[in-house]
Amino acid sequence: MHTLTGVIERITYHNEENGYTVAKLTAERGGGLVTIVGNMLGVSVGESVQLRGVWANHPKFGRQFKVEDFKTVLPATVAGIEKYLGSGLIKGVGPVTAKRIVRRFGADTLRVIDEEPDRLKEALGVGKKRVAMIKTAWQEQRQIKEVMIFLQSHGVSTSLAVKIYKQYGDGAVGVLKTDPYRLQRDIYGIGFLTADKIAQAMGIPHDSPERVAAGVAYVLGQQSDDGHVYTPRPDLLNEAAPLLGVEKPLVEDAIARLQKDDRVKVEPVVYEVQPSGERLGEVQAVYLTPFYYGEIGVAGRLRRLHEARLAYGSTRLPAFIQFDWEPAFAALHRQTGIELAPKQRQAVQTALTNPVTVLTGGPGTGKTTTLRSIIRLLRAAGNRFALAAPTGRAAKRMAEATGHKAKTVHRLLEVSPSEGFSFKRDADNPLDIDMLIVDEASMLDLLLTNHLLKAIPPGAHLLLVGDVDQLPSVGAGNVLRDVIDSGEVAVVQLDTIFRQAADSYIITNAHRINQGQMPLFPKDARDFFLFKIEDVDRCADMVVDLVQNRIPGRFGTPTTEIQVLSPMHRGVIGVGMLNQRLQQTLNPASDRKPQRIVGGRTFRVGDRIMQTRNNYDLDVFNGDMGVVTGIDPIMHTLTASIDGRAVIYDWLNLDELTHAWAVSVHKSQGSEYRAVVIPFHTTHYMMLQRNLLYTAVTRAQELVVIVGTQRALGIAVRNDKVAERHSALAERLRG
């Protein structure tokens, strides 16, 4: 074993899950620049470290120092202190500020920051605000390191330290020691398994009531992540008991405990209904409380909207009750030059005369033309309306297609972070409209739908527009399908493909796929192609080549308008690996591009990124996509352009971002791209479903390129089984 002391010059690679690091070290006593590798938890550029380890020769990278253990030592020289402070480790301090501080305090600098931070004002150019920022950042660094050490001592990923500190502040270690199961309730991204690992290390018995209750809540949360609104009690018992290593009676006790704490609701629901309407049986359904009230709320509010006109004769669109439709349709024809098909006319009449209507249909069937006609008649009658969609991209497309402003549902409801992330628009402060039109309604999950319905005033009309054959919402529930299946609201399905749409193989093949037929790949196709490749590594190579060279070269489509859509996250042609390959190819590292490493991912200026959760403070939402435009290593911020708006992330929030060179088909819902590249291979066997392939294909405006095997396409086309989601919304709507 040898001892090596020096200063960390740069970090080449760092995995926050296990602390494995590859870095360059300037060794003391003239040792020059040395490559060091090993588990170096929380080490930062500019830090002085003392390492113990062995020298080794790597066949590819040459001589390295393999670190067995290390400790951070404060730099002893004035030059070392200046480099340490100016490395970007402390928010608010860059090379210039570090030079000023060290020039004033010399070798005493770190003691002053630690014990007398207010004296920093004595350094020229360091003002009151900057001093406050440095004090806070210095304390945060110390506390985060303390959390890291605690987690490491209990065998838990240290990448969670920042999240835990962000949630609990200086009391973080206290929470970890006294109630580790709080983590799964309070912190996004930390589940029961992580909390349980800490709890077990703390000696909490595996059959303790707190542990079993936390485990049951975890299983219910996993079920909702999979789209289920409730979990049948037998399924919950069968899944929770083996996971926790306890007998089923203890799980029953935990359900009762969670009921008492109002964290779950248990209710019998119908699980099978014959076409005749006969009910074959009931099951005890266990709901997480928000989903229970969400389901009751959606059913009740839709029924009240539907029944309001029948009961009270009240409608905010009275002009259309006794309306002469033929002259109106003739006028629309004169104004637009478009003759509405019979089903489109039916949709217009139904939407304007029924309180709740669903308009559904595949691509090219005229949903947009129908919407434009409805809007023209509303404007002619002087009625107020609002247009909304679940995502920013879908809202933007809706606005472009209709010529009228459209908002995301969150922005329409005026989310209020200062009031506990509630919505300003609700039953007490409804929207000032006569009709609400929601596009891409297949993406609406149960909880968001409940909030939306609260804000619709009595007598107003609701039109849900969507393609029911696409994948269901990412969040729990299957609202659009349940509403249709209930048979309680008016539904118009457009099924005629118009001539201009029939010329597109994208639309032709989308409908073929939806009908269980293989897509066509004729030689004269200009917008739909298949590259048959069996080997997954060659598939990945082809995906990169298509995005980088082939599509821009042949079609002139810029790489920024080409989106890779993969069925799965894992594997060589999964989202994760493809993002790494595409980033290396399209946005490689450069001394001119600032970057930030977070949890094994490197974000750099020019990267395409996606928001992975709702952040009401920043006004960005799950699925929003953008581009990194700036990284400030001094102020610890990353700036991204999202929907044309600059959003500034503190580095503590970067765990909410992921790369978006490639995204999952699920995450692409509501978006359209000029060209899509779809790796589709039998290695994705678990996800080869008809509605997934259909959704992927319908994301493209001009070009679809599939890379993979015809066998995988055949499996998907034949597999029309829509994953069952446990939901009682349709049953509740039936009363």
XYZ file of C-alpha atoms in Angstrom:
735
model
C 0.000 0.000 0.000
C 1.217 3.484 -0.850
C 0.114 6.918 0.348
C -0.489 9.724 -2.147
C -1.403 13.307 -1.302
C -2.483 16.022 -3.710
C -5.253 18.187 -5.167
C -8.142 16.917 -7.342
C -7.729 18.698 -10.693
C -10.711 17.268 -12.581
C -13.225 14.442 -12.337
C -13.532 12.341 -15.499
C -16.275 10.061 -14.211
C -18.278 9.806 -10.993
C -21.094 7.380 -10.138
C -23.149 8.763 -7.259
C -24.791 5.390 -6.679
C -21.592 3.740 -5.454
C -19.047 6.568 -5.346
C -16.803 5.056 -8.045
C -14.661 7.858 -9.456
C -12.038 8.402 -12.129
C -10.110 11.633 -11.567
C -6.860 13.500 -12.182
C -4.750 14.455 -9.168
C -1.821 16.868 -8.961
C 0.468 15.064 -6.544
C 2.510 16.877 -3.939
C 6.295 16.858 -4.068
C 6.468 17.151 -7.854
C 4.580 14.008 -8.705
C 2.819 15.606 -11.690
C -0.673 14.693 -12.934
C -1.822 11.230 -11.805
C -4.910 9.191 -12.782
C -6.710 7.912 -9.674
C -9.592 5.408 -9.644
C -11.777 3.934 -6.916
C -14.645 4.654 -4.530
C -14.161 8.283 -3.514
C -17.473 9.344 -2.084
C -18.349 13.033 -2.460
C -14.905 14.115 -3.631
C -14.834 17.469 -5.452
C -12.536 19.320 -7.823
C -10.073 21.502 -5.865
C -10.152 19.358 -2.736
C -6.904 18.239 -1.110
C -6.970 14.501 -0.423
C -4.773 11.889 1.163
C -5.118 8.523 -0.583
C -4.059 5.000 0.327
C -3.847 2.422 -2.447
C -1.739 0.595 -4.984
C -0.206 1.441 -8.341
C -1.438 -0.555 -11.333
C -1.048 -0.590 -15.117
C -4.312 -0.555 -17.048
C -3.965 -2.175 -20.524
C -5.814 0.734 -22.181
C -5.370 3.743 -19.872
C -1.877 3.128 -18.552
C -0.534 3.781 -15.056
C -3.190 4.442 -12.392
C -3.405 4.734 -8.636
C -6.154 2.401 -7.352
C -7.623 3.990 -4.220
C -8.484 1.709 -1.286
C -9.465 4.510 1.099
C -9.052 8.252 1.320
C -9.675 11.276 3.500
C -10.177 14.911 2.653
C -7.580 17.251 4.098
C -7.854 20.992 4.025
C -5.285 22.539 1.691
C -2.226 23.759 3.581
C -0.864 26.351 1.158
C -2.334 29.687 0.115
C -2.292 28.559 -3.522
C -4.095 25.351 -2.568
C -6.756 27.237 -0.625
C -7.362 29.572 -3.568
C -7.739 26.638 -5.987
C -10.043 24.820 -3.540
C -12.352 27.823 -3.099
C -12.366 28.721 -6.794
C -13.196 25.205 -8.000
C -16.986 25.742 -7.953
C -17.422 23.641 -4.828
C -19.065 26.501 -2.909
C -22.034 28.296 -4.466
C -21.251 31.947 -5.051
C -17.465 31.570 -5.157
C -15.576 31.425 -8.439
C -11.895 31.979 -9.229
C -12.130 35.799 -9.020
C -13.938 35.880 -5.662
C -11.623 33.170 -4.299
C -8.565 35.248 -5.230
C -9.980 38.305 -3.424
C -10.828 36.351 -0.264
C -7.466 34.569 -0.103
C -5.587 37.803 -0.816
C -7.269 39.266 2.307
C -7.070 36.320 4.704
C -4.228 34.156 3.384
C -3.670 30.851 5.172
C -6.413 31.773 7.676
C -9.109 31.823 4.953
C -10.871 28.515 5.699
C -11.001 29.206 9.441
C -12.579 32.622 8.737
C -15.254 31.061 6.491
C -15.961 28.409 9.107
C -15.918 30.528 12.272
C -16.254 34.214 11.271
C -17.968 34.231 7.867
C -19.259 37.798 8.260
C -15.648 38.980 7.979
C -15.695 38.000 4.312
C -17.060 41.500 3.656
C -13.532 42.737 4.360
C -12.474 41.245 1.018
C -12.816 43.778 -1.772
C -15.887 43.123 -3.936
C -17.557 40.580 -1.623
C -20.900 42.120 -0.714
C -23.545 41.314 1.896
C -25.625 39.075 -0.404
C -22.592 37.107 -1.558
C -21.460 36.593 2.040
C -24.905 35.214 2.979
C -24.782 32.849 -0.020
C -21.292 31.602 0.915
C -22.339 31.015 4.546
C -25.369 28.965 3.450
C -23.412 26.969 0.856
C -20.569 26.180 3.291
C -23.063 24.889 5.849
C -24.944 22.874 3.224
C -21.760 21.200 2.047
C -20.914 20.188 5.601
C -24.416 18.826 6.277
C -24.626 16.936 2.972
C -21.277 15.298 3.691
C -22.632 14.246 7.111
C -25.698 12.651 5.469
C -23.448 10.940 2.896
C -21.272 9.423 5.609
C -24.358 8.191 7.500
C -25.813 6.576 4.351
C -22.513 4.995 3.394
C -22.127 3.504 6.882
C -25.517 1.800 6.373
C -24.816 0.552 2.855
C -27.242 2.946 1.125
C -26.622 4.884 -2.111
C -25.052 8.238 -1.268
C -26.659 9.836 -4.332
C -29.720 10.317 -2.111
C -27.887 12.602 0.303
C -28.715 15.817 -1.543
C -32.417 14.892 -1.807
C -32.591 14.044 1.884
C -30.819 17.236 2.924
C -33.032 19.290 0.597
C -36.125 17.870 2.307
C -35.086 17.948 5.973
C -32.243 20.460 6.172
C -30.018 20.268 9.239
C -32.359 17.715 10.824
C -31.758 15.152 8.065
C -29.618 12.722 10.067
C -32.094 12.928 12.962
C -34.954 11.839 10.660
C -32.846 9.001 9.262
C -32.185 7.720 12.752
C -35.686 8.066 14.236
C -38.149 7.461 11.376
C -36.485 6.290 8.147
C -39.834 5.250 6.627
C -40.735 8.950 6.361
C -38.397 9.117 3.389
C -40.717 7.132 1.119
C -43.663 9.406 1.978
C -41.785 12.700 1.763
C -39.183 12.400 -0.984
C -39.816 11.764 -4.654
C -37.581 8.970 -5.930
C -36.986 7.278 -2.567
C -39.055 4.156 -2.110
C -39.677 1.619 0.589
C -36.666 -0.543 -0.309
C -34.198 2.271 0.387
C -35.948 3.382 3.573
C -36.143 -0.245 4.676
C -32.410 -0.735 4.173
C -31.716 2.143 6.561
C -34.356 0.936 9.023
C -32.960 -2.594 9.064
C -29.466 -1.223 9.672
C -30.923 0.784 12.574
C -32.265 -2.444 14.090
C -35.992 -1.951 13.447
C -37.629 -5.442 13.548
C -38.712 -6.815 10.183
C -42.222 -7.532 11.523
C -42.733 -4.171 13.245
C -46.154 -2.599 12.493
C -44.445 0.542 11.148
C -42.404 -1.478 8.661
C -45.313 -3.594 7.414
C -47.565 -0.537 7.021
C -44.810 1.259 5.090
C -44.391 -1.817 2.892
C -48.117 -2.050 2.124
C -48.176 1.651 1.207
C -45.163 1.017 -1.041
C -46.937 -1.803 -2.900
C -49.992 0.415 -3.416
C -47.729 3.190 -4.697
C -46.076 0.789 -7.139
C -49.507 -0.278 -8.349
C -50.519 3.340 -8.986
C -47.218 3.885 -10.844
C -48.317 1.008 -13.085
C -51.592 2.837 -13.770
C -53.892 1.159 -11.250
C -56.314 3.298 -9.243
C -56.862 0.557 -6.665
C -55.425 -2.857 -5.828
C -57.679 -5.872 -5.201
C -57.183 -6.952 -1.595
C -56.120 -10.535 -2.505
C -53.476 -9.178 -4.898
C -52.200 -6.809 -2.222
C -51.867 -9.621 0.315
C -50.152 -11.906 -2.207
C -47.633 -9.248 -3.191
C -46.913 -7.544 0.154
C -46.464 -10.654 2.328
C -43.533 -12.211 0.402
C -41.957 -8.804 -0.255
C -41.879 -8.085 3.475
C -41.184 -11.639 4.566
C -44.218 -11.699 6.900
C -47.475 -13.650 7.176
C -50.683 -12.314 5.606
C -52.398 -11.548 8.952
C -49.706 -8.915 9.614
C -50.484 -7.374 6.203
C -54.182 -7.325 7.136
C -53.251 -5.535 10.375
C -51.225 -3.017 8.369
C -54.166 -2.296 6.039
C -56.328 -1.626 9.113
C -53.601 0.657 10.527
C -53.384 2.610 7.275
C -57.185 2.892 7.197
C -57.190 4.292 10.720
C -54.581 6.883 9.687
C -56.748 7.750 6.618
C -53.945 6.758 4.250
C -56.018 4.091 2.501
C -59.690 3.431 1.791
C -61.238 -0.014 1.351
C -64.448 -0.519 -0.598
C -66.109 -3.371 -2.514
C -66.136 -2.772 -6.271
C -67.497 -4.746 -9.210
C -64.674 -6.552 -10.980
C -66.563 -8.169 -13.855
C -69.669 -7.097 -15.748
C -71.275 -9.135 -18.546
C -72.365 -7.394 -21.791
C -75.906 -7.903 -20.540
C -75.042 -5.747 -17.525
C -75.089 -8.673 -15.104
C -72.571 -8.303 -12.284
C -70.583 -11.441 -11.752
C -68.737 -10.521 -8.601
C -67.202 -7.994 -6.303
C -63.757 -7.590 -4.849
C -62.440 -5.612 -1.890
C -60.558 -2.720 -3.472
C -57.777 -1.011 -1.504
C -57.165 2.599 -2.581
C -54.542 5.091 -1.555
C -56.785 7.856 -0.185
C -56.129 10.507 -2.906
C -57.123 8.046 -5.644
C -60.296 7.028 -3.789
C -61.498 10.616 -3.533
C -60.236 11.313 -7.056
C -62.344 8.516 -8.532
C -65.451 9.539 -6.577
C -64.844 13.155 -7.563
C -64.479 12.495 -11.292
C -67.549 10.255 -11.410
C -69.701 12.650 -9.402
C -68.658 15.771 -11.296
C -69.085 14.203 -14.722
C -72.537 12.974 -13.742
C -73.494 16.420 -12.422
C -72.302 18.072 -15.639
C -74.180 15.500 -17.692
C -77.395 15.759 -15.663
C -77.435 19.534 -15.106
C -79.284 20.457 -18.300
C -81.725 17.568 -17.955
C -82.547 18.478 -14.362
C -82.579 22.251 -14.506
C -82.735 23.151 -18.191
C -79.566 25.201 -17.671
C -76.885 25.429 -20.349
C -74.325 28.102 -21.114
C -74.851 27.419 -24.839
C -78.591 28.188 -25.192
C -78.196 29.381 -28.810
C -77.666 25.793 -29.970
C -80.782 24.257 -28.384
C -83.144 25.340 -31.179
C -80.531 25.784 -33.879
C -80.874 25.627 -37.657
C -77.825 23.492 -38.495
C -78.015 23.275 -42.297
C -77.465 27.009 -42.947
C -74.668 26.981 -40.351
C -72.851 24.102 -42.067
C -73.347 25.781 -45.449
C -71.804 28.978 -44.069
C -68.845 27.018 -42.685
C -68.347 25.485 -46.129
C -68.307 28.932 -47.759
C -65.866 30.314 -45.159
C -63.399 27.429 -45.131
C -63.918 25.645 -48.424
C -64.245 22.386 -46.491
C -67.343 20.210 -46.611
C -67.801 18.432 -43.294
C -68.427 14.683 -43.500
C -71.621 13.353 -41.836
C -69.730 12.073 -38.760
C -67.983 15.448 -38.389
C -71.341 17.238 -38.529
C -72.666 14.844 -35.911
C -69.663 15.619 -33.703
C -70.188 19.394 -34.009
C -73.902 19.131 -33.138
C -73.308 16.691 -30.285
C -70.578 18.787 -28.660
C -72.640 21.973 -28.765
C -75.873 20.377 -27.497
C -74.576 17.855 -24.921
C -72.930 18.896 -21.649
C -70.252 16.177 -21.932
C -69.004 14.756 -25.235
C -66.111 12.547 -26.285
C -64.699 12.972 -29.801
C -62.353 10.156 -30.745
C -60.712 8.808 -33.887
C -57.358 7.915 -35.401
C -54.973 10.143 -37.385
C -56.304 11.691 -40.580
C -59.967 11.298 -39.623
C -60.667 15.023 -39.304
C -60.643 15.732 -35.565
C -58.834 19.067 -36.080
C -61.243 20.211 -38.804
C -64.143 19.327 -36.509
C -62.585 21.345 -33.673
C -62.112 24.374 -35.914
C -65.791 24.204 -36.909
C -66.929 24.029 -33.279
C -64.759 27.022 -32.404
C -66.109 29.076 -35.347
C -69.700 28.458 -34.231
C -68.863 29.287 -30.597
C -67.290 32.577 -31.659
C -70.216 33.411 -33.930
C -72.594 32.873 -31.012
C -70.451 35.024 -28.692
C -69.631 32.150 -26.336
C -66.467 31.987 -24.242
C -64.301 28.876 -24.506
C -60.917 27.563 -23.403
C -58.572 25.123 -25.115
C -56.284 22.886 -23.071
C -54.053 19.817 -23.325
C -52.130 17.783 -20.761
C -48.618 18.740 -21.982
C -46.916 21.862 -23.251
C -46.155 20.333 -26.640
C -49.747 19.143 -27.076
C -51.066 22.594 -26.120
C -48.698 24.223 -28.617
C -49.861 21.877 -31.387
C -53.487 22.542 -30.499
C -52.908 26.303 -30.728
C -51.169 25.967 -34.107
C -53.931 23.715 -35.466
C -56.867 25.882 -34.330
C -55.374 29.372 -34.470
C -56.455 30.019 -30.869
C -54.503 30.133 -27.627
C -54.280 26.815 -25.789
C -52.811 26.146 -22.351
C -51.632 23.124 -20.445
C -54.200 21.910 -17.942
C -51.901 22.947 -15.082
C -51.576 26.495 -16.382
C -55.275 26.728 -17.187
C -56.046 25.852 -13.563
C -53.423 28.378 -12.338
C -51.275 26.228 -10.121
C -50.195 28.005 -6.933
C -46.903 26.811 -5.348
C -47.261 29.305 -2.503
C -50.532 27.674 -1.440
C -49.312 24.102 -1.097
C -49.300 23.424 -4.853
C -53.064 23.739 -5.069
C -54.936 25.196 -8.033
C -56.458 28.666 -7.913
C -59.231 27.528 -10.239
C -61.652 25.179 -8.487
C -65.333 24.886 -7.527
C -65.149 28.151 -5.554
C -63.321 29.995 -8.336
C -64.368 28.303 -11.599
C -63.164 29.148 -15.069
C -65.084 31.953 -16.748
C -66.096 29.901 -19.792
C -69.083 28.384 -21.530
C -67.167 25.446 -23.004
C -63.899 23.644 -22.314
C -62.173 21.636 -25.058
C -59.393 19.262 -23.978
C -57.184 17.671 -26.633
C -55.050 14.518 -26.187
C -57.528 13.428 -23.521
C -56.117 9.871 -23.502
C -53.251 11.375 -21.477
C -55.488 12.638 -18.679
C -54.880 10.721 -15.467
C -57.462 10.438 -12.714
C -56.155 13.046 -10.250
C -55.578 15.766 -12.856
C -59.033 15.117 -14.341
C -60.587 15.573 -10.915
C -58.918 18.978 -10.507
C -59.994 19.971 -14.018
C -63.636 19.052 -13.471
C -63.750 21.065 -10.244
C -63.038 24.213 -12.252
C -65.818 23.792 -14.844
C -68.768 26.044 -13.975
C -72.342 24.664 -13.868
C -73.987 24.637 -17.282
C -70.689 24.711 -19.198
C -69.953 22.070 -21.827
C -66.954 19.740 -21.826
C -65.481 18.199 -24.978
C -62.793 15.539 -24.556
C -60.844 14.932 -27.768
C -58.463 12.010 -28.060
C -57.440 8.768 -29.661
C -58.625 5.995 -27.351
C -56.406 3.445 -29.123
C -53.203 5.143 -27.980
C -51.396 4.207 -24.789
C -53.237 5.273 -21.637
C -52.021 8.042 -19.330
C -48.658 7.814 -17.582
C -50.431 8.528 -14.278
C -52.989 6.241 -12.652
C -56.348 5.700 -14.309
C -57.703 5.217 -17.814
C -60.103 8.131 -17.847
C -60.945 8.463 -21.534
C -61.574 4.735 -22.038
C -63.571 4.483 -18.785
C -65.763 7.432 -19.765
C -66.456 5.843 -23.152
C -67.026 2.351 -21.692
C -69.493 3.681 -19.132
C -72.007 4.400 -21.891
C -73.172 7.441 -19.905
C -71.872 10.258 -22.110
C -72.207 11.115 -25.795
C -69.400 9.638 -27.916
C -68.672 10.337 -31.584
C -65.988 8.251 -33.297
C -64.572 9.569 -36.570
C -63.541 6.660 -38.793
C -63.215 8.029 -42.342
C -59.660 8.638 -43.559
C -59.664 11.685 -45.829
C -57.978 11.565 -49.235
C -55.052 13.844 -48.413
C -54.333 11.746 -45.317
C -54.636 8.490 -47.283
C -51.620 9.543 -49.381
C -49.431 9.206 -46.269
C -48.080 5.774 -45.382
C -47.731 7.032 -41.803
C -51.502 7.334 -41.534
C -52.239 4.282 -43.679
C -49.932 2.105 -41.585
C -51.167 3.564 -38.300
C -54.672 2.393 -39.173
C -53.387 -0.976 -40.418
C -51.560 -1.513 -37.133
C -54.674 -0.530 -35.201
C -56.697 -3.083 -37.168
C -54.172 -5.868 -36.492
C -52.527 -5.784 -39.927
C -48.809 -5.558 -40.667
C -47.571 -2.143 -41.837
C -46.637 -1.806 -45.508
C -43.120 -0.888 -46.678
C -43.485 -0.355 -50.457
C -40.478 0.706 -52.516
C -42.180 3.964 -53.500
C -42.846 4.971 -49.860
C -41.513 8.427 -49.040
C -42.375 8.582 -45.346
C -42.266 5.033 -43.877
C -39.200 2.750 -43.833
C -37.898 -0.410 -42.162
C -34.225 -1.309 -41.692
C -34.175 -5.060 -41.001
C -31.396 -5.716 -38.488
C -31.220 -8.712 -36.148
C -28.134 -7.792 -34.099
C -28.990 -5.290 -31.333
C -25.551 -3.632 -31.389
C -25.933 -2.990 -35.110
C -29.463 -1.684 -34.410
C -27.998 0.871 -32.001
C -25.333 1.863 -34.558
C -28.006 2.333 -37.227
C -30.209 4.473 -34.926
C -27.273 6.837 -34.306
C -26.327 6.928 -37.994
C -29.913 7.703 -39.021
C -30.168 10.643 -36.630
C -26.677 11.988 -37.316
C -26.301 11.409 -41.051
C -28.903 9.563 -43.086
C -32.137 11.436 -42.330
C -30.564 14.942 -42.404
C -28.672 13.989 -45.578
C -31.607 12.540 -47.528
C -34.574 14.548 -46.218
C -32.913 17.727 -44.945
C -34.504 17.239 -41.520
C -32.245 18.759 -38.835
C -31.223 16.446 -35.997
C -33.079 18.741 -33.565
C -36.364 17.674 -35.198
C -35.665 13.935 -35.182
C -36.824 12.012 -32.115
C -35.773 8.498 -31.145
C -38.611 6.573 -29.450
C -37.808 3.293 -27.703
C -40.294 0.857 -26.141
C -38.087 0.251 -23.085
C -35.582 1.994 -20.829
C -33.052 -0.817 -20.482
C -30.836 -2.659 -22.923
C -28.559 -1.730 -25.815
C -31.439 -0.110 -27.729
C -33.259 1.115 -24.635
C -33.661 4.785 -23.759
C -30.727 4.888 -21.314
C -27.995 3.466 -23.568
C -29.245 5.286 -26.666
C -29.152 8.597 -24.809
C -25.495 7.993 -23.946
C -24.629 7.079 -27.542
C -26.530 9.998 -29.065
C -25.078 12.520 -26.602
C -21.528 11.334 -27.346
C -22.186 11.634 -31.077
C -24.328 14.772 -31.338
C -23.046 16.792 -28.371
C -19.598 15.508 -27.389
C -17.587 16.906 -24.500
C -15.592 20.049 -25.239
C -13.534 22.518 -23.236
C -15.874 25.201 -24.579
C -19.012 23.479 -23.238
C -19.651 23.715 -19.486
C -21.043 20.519 -17.994
C -22.311 19.100 -14.705
C -22.178 15.436 -13.631
C -25.228 14.236 -11.670
C -25.727 10.637 -10.623
C -23.626 9.193 -13.421
C -25.253 11.458 -16.052
C -23.423 14.383 -17.608
C -25.456 17.446 -18.550
C -23.771 19.883 -20.901
C -24.802 22.928 -22.912
C -26.633 21.765 -26.041
C -28.144 18.629 -24.458
C -31.792 17.765 -25.074
C -33.496 17.211 -21.717
C -36.865 16.195 -20.272
C -38.498 17.087 -16.958
C -39.477 13.907 -15.073
C -41.833 15.287 -12.404
C -44.109 18.262 -11.815
C -42.203 21.227 -10.357
C -44.740 23.917 -9.569
C -42.107 26.373 -8.308
C -40.416 26.383 -11.719
C -43.704 26.009 -13.641
C -42.440 22.904 -15.463
C -44.215 19.574 -15.627
C -43.579 15.888 -16.177
C -42.797 15.326 -19.867
C -41.791 18.918 -20.726
C -38.798 18.878 -23.082
C -36.116 21.450 -23.775
C -32.438 22.184 -24.427
C -29.668 23.101 -21.977
C -28.566 26.656 -22.819
C -26.273 27.487 -19.911
C -24.418 26.076 -16.899
C -23.057 28.416 -14.227
C -20.465 26.638 -12.041
C -20.239 29.608 -9.676
C -23.948 30.106 -8.977
C -24.633 26.340 -9.275
C -27.392 26.712 -11.860
C -28.379 25.085 -15.139
C -30.553 27.047 -17.580
C -32.782 25.253 -20.073
C -35.051 26.571 -22.811
C -38.418 24.817 -22.408
C -41.243 25.807 -24.757
C -39.296 28.964 -25.573
C -39.013 29.964 -21.905
C -35.782 30.104 -19.881
C -36.032 27.858 -16.801
C -33.249 28.103 -14.211
C -32.520 24.953 -12.174
C -30.489 24.928 -9.005
C -28.059 22.013 -9.074
C -30.077 20.463 -6.234
C -32.981 20.054 -8.705
C -31.038 18.339 -11.471
C -32.256 14.906 -10.361
C -35.595 15.953 -11.942
C -34.005 16.042 -15.413
C -33.091 13.261 -17.800
C -31.670 13.307 -21.303
C -34.146 13.333 -24.187
C -32.104 12.443 -27.256
C -34.144 9.248 -26.912
C -37.380 8.971 -24.914
C -39.790 6.147 -24.161
C -42.914 5.825 -26.285
C -44.965 6.429 -23.118
C -43.218 9.754 -22.511
C -43.775 10.843 -26.136
C -47.556 10.971 -25.757
C -49.062 14.294 -26.719
C -46.008 15.238 -28.790
C -45.381 15.233 -32.515
C -42.021 15.351 -34.270
C -41.079 15.852 -37.914
C -39.318 12.478 -37.940
C -39.200 9.555 -35.522
C -36.748 6.659 -35.365
C -38.125 3.591 -33.576
C -35.859 0.695 -32.536
C -38.213 -2.289 -32.441
C -36.695 -5.640 -31.591
C -37.645 -8.918 -29.923
C -35.382 -7.969 -27.004
C -38.259 -5.590 -26.116
C -40.590 -8.600 -25.954
C -42.435 -7.511 -22.777
C -43.439 -4.197 -24.386
C -44.361 -5.398 -27.881
C -47.994 -4.283 -27.898
C -50.229 -2.975 -30.648
C -51.163 0.268 -28.885
C -47.480 1.014 -28.150
C -46.448 0.619 -31.802
C -49.522 2.611 -32.890
C -48.678 5.427 -30.455
C -45.036 5.532 -31.632
C -45.971 5.700 -35.321
C -48.581 8.424 -34.802
C -45.987 10.731 -33.184
C -44.483 11.407 -36.640
C -45.547 14.247 -38.914
C -43.347 13.544 -41.957
C -41.217 10.428 -41.499
C -41.145 7.090 -39.640
C -38.048 4.876 -39.671
C -38.228 1.547 -37.808
C -34.987 -0.287 -37.027
C -35.260 -3.924 -35.996
C -37.086 -7.069 -37.014
C -40.328 -7.883 -38.777
C -40.870 -10.588 -36.184
C -41.024 -7.934 -33.447
C -43.527 -5.943 -35.533
C -45.635 -9.078 -36.028
C -45.679 -9.819 -32.295
C -46.790 -6.252 -31.529
C -49.478 -6.128 -34.234
C -50.989 -9.413 -33.022
C -50.848 -8.426 -29.350
C -53.957 -6.290 -28.877
C -54.228 -7.025 -25.170
C -54.417 -3.679 -23.446
C -52.843 -3.982 -20.010
C -55.739 -4.101 -17.549
C -55.874 -1.155 -15.175
C -57.819 -1.537 -11.963
C -60.341 1.288 -12.027
C -63.973 1.544 -10.964
C -64.651 4.854 -12.739
C -66.867 3.358 -15.459
C -68.899 1.515 -12.819
C -69.267 4.658 -10.693
C -70.390 6.633 -13.750
C -73.124 4.071 -14.299
C -74.278 4.917 -10.786
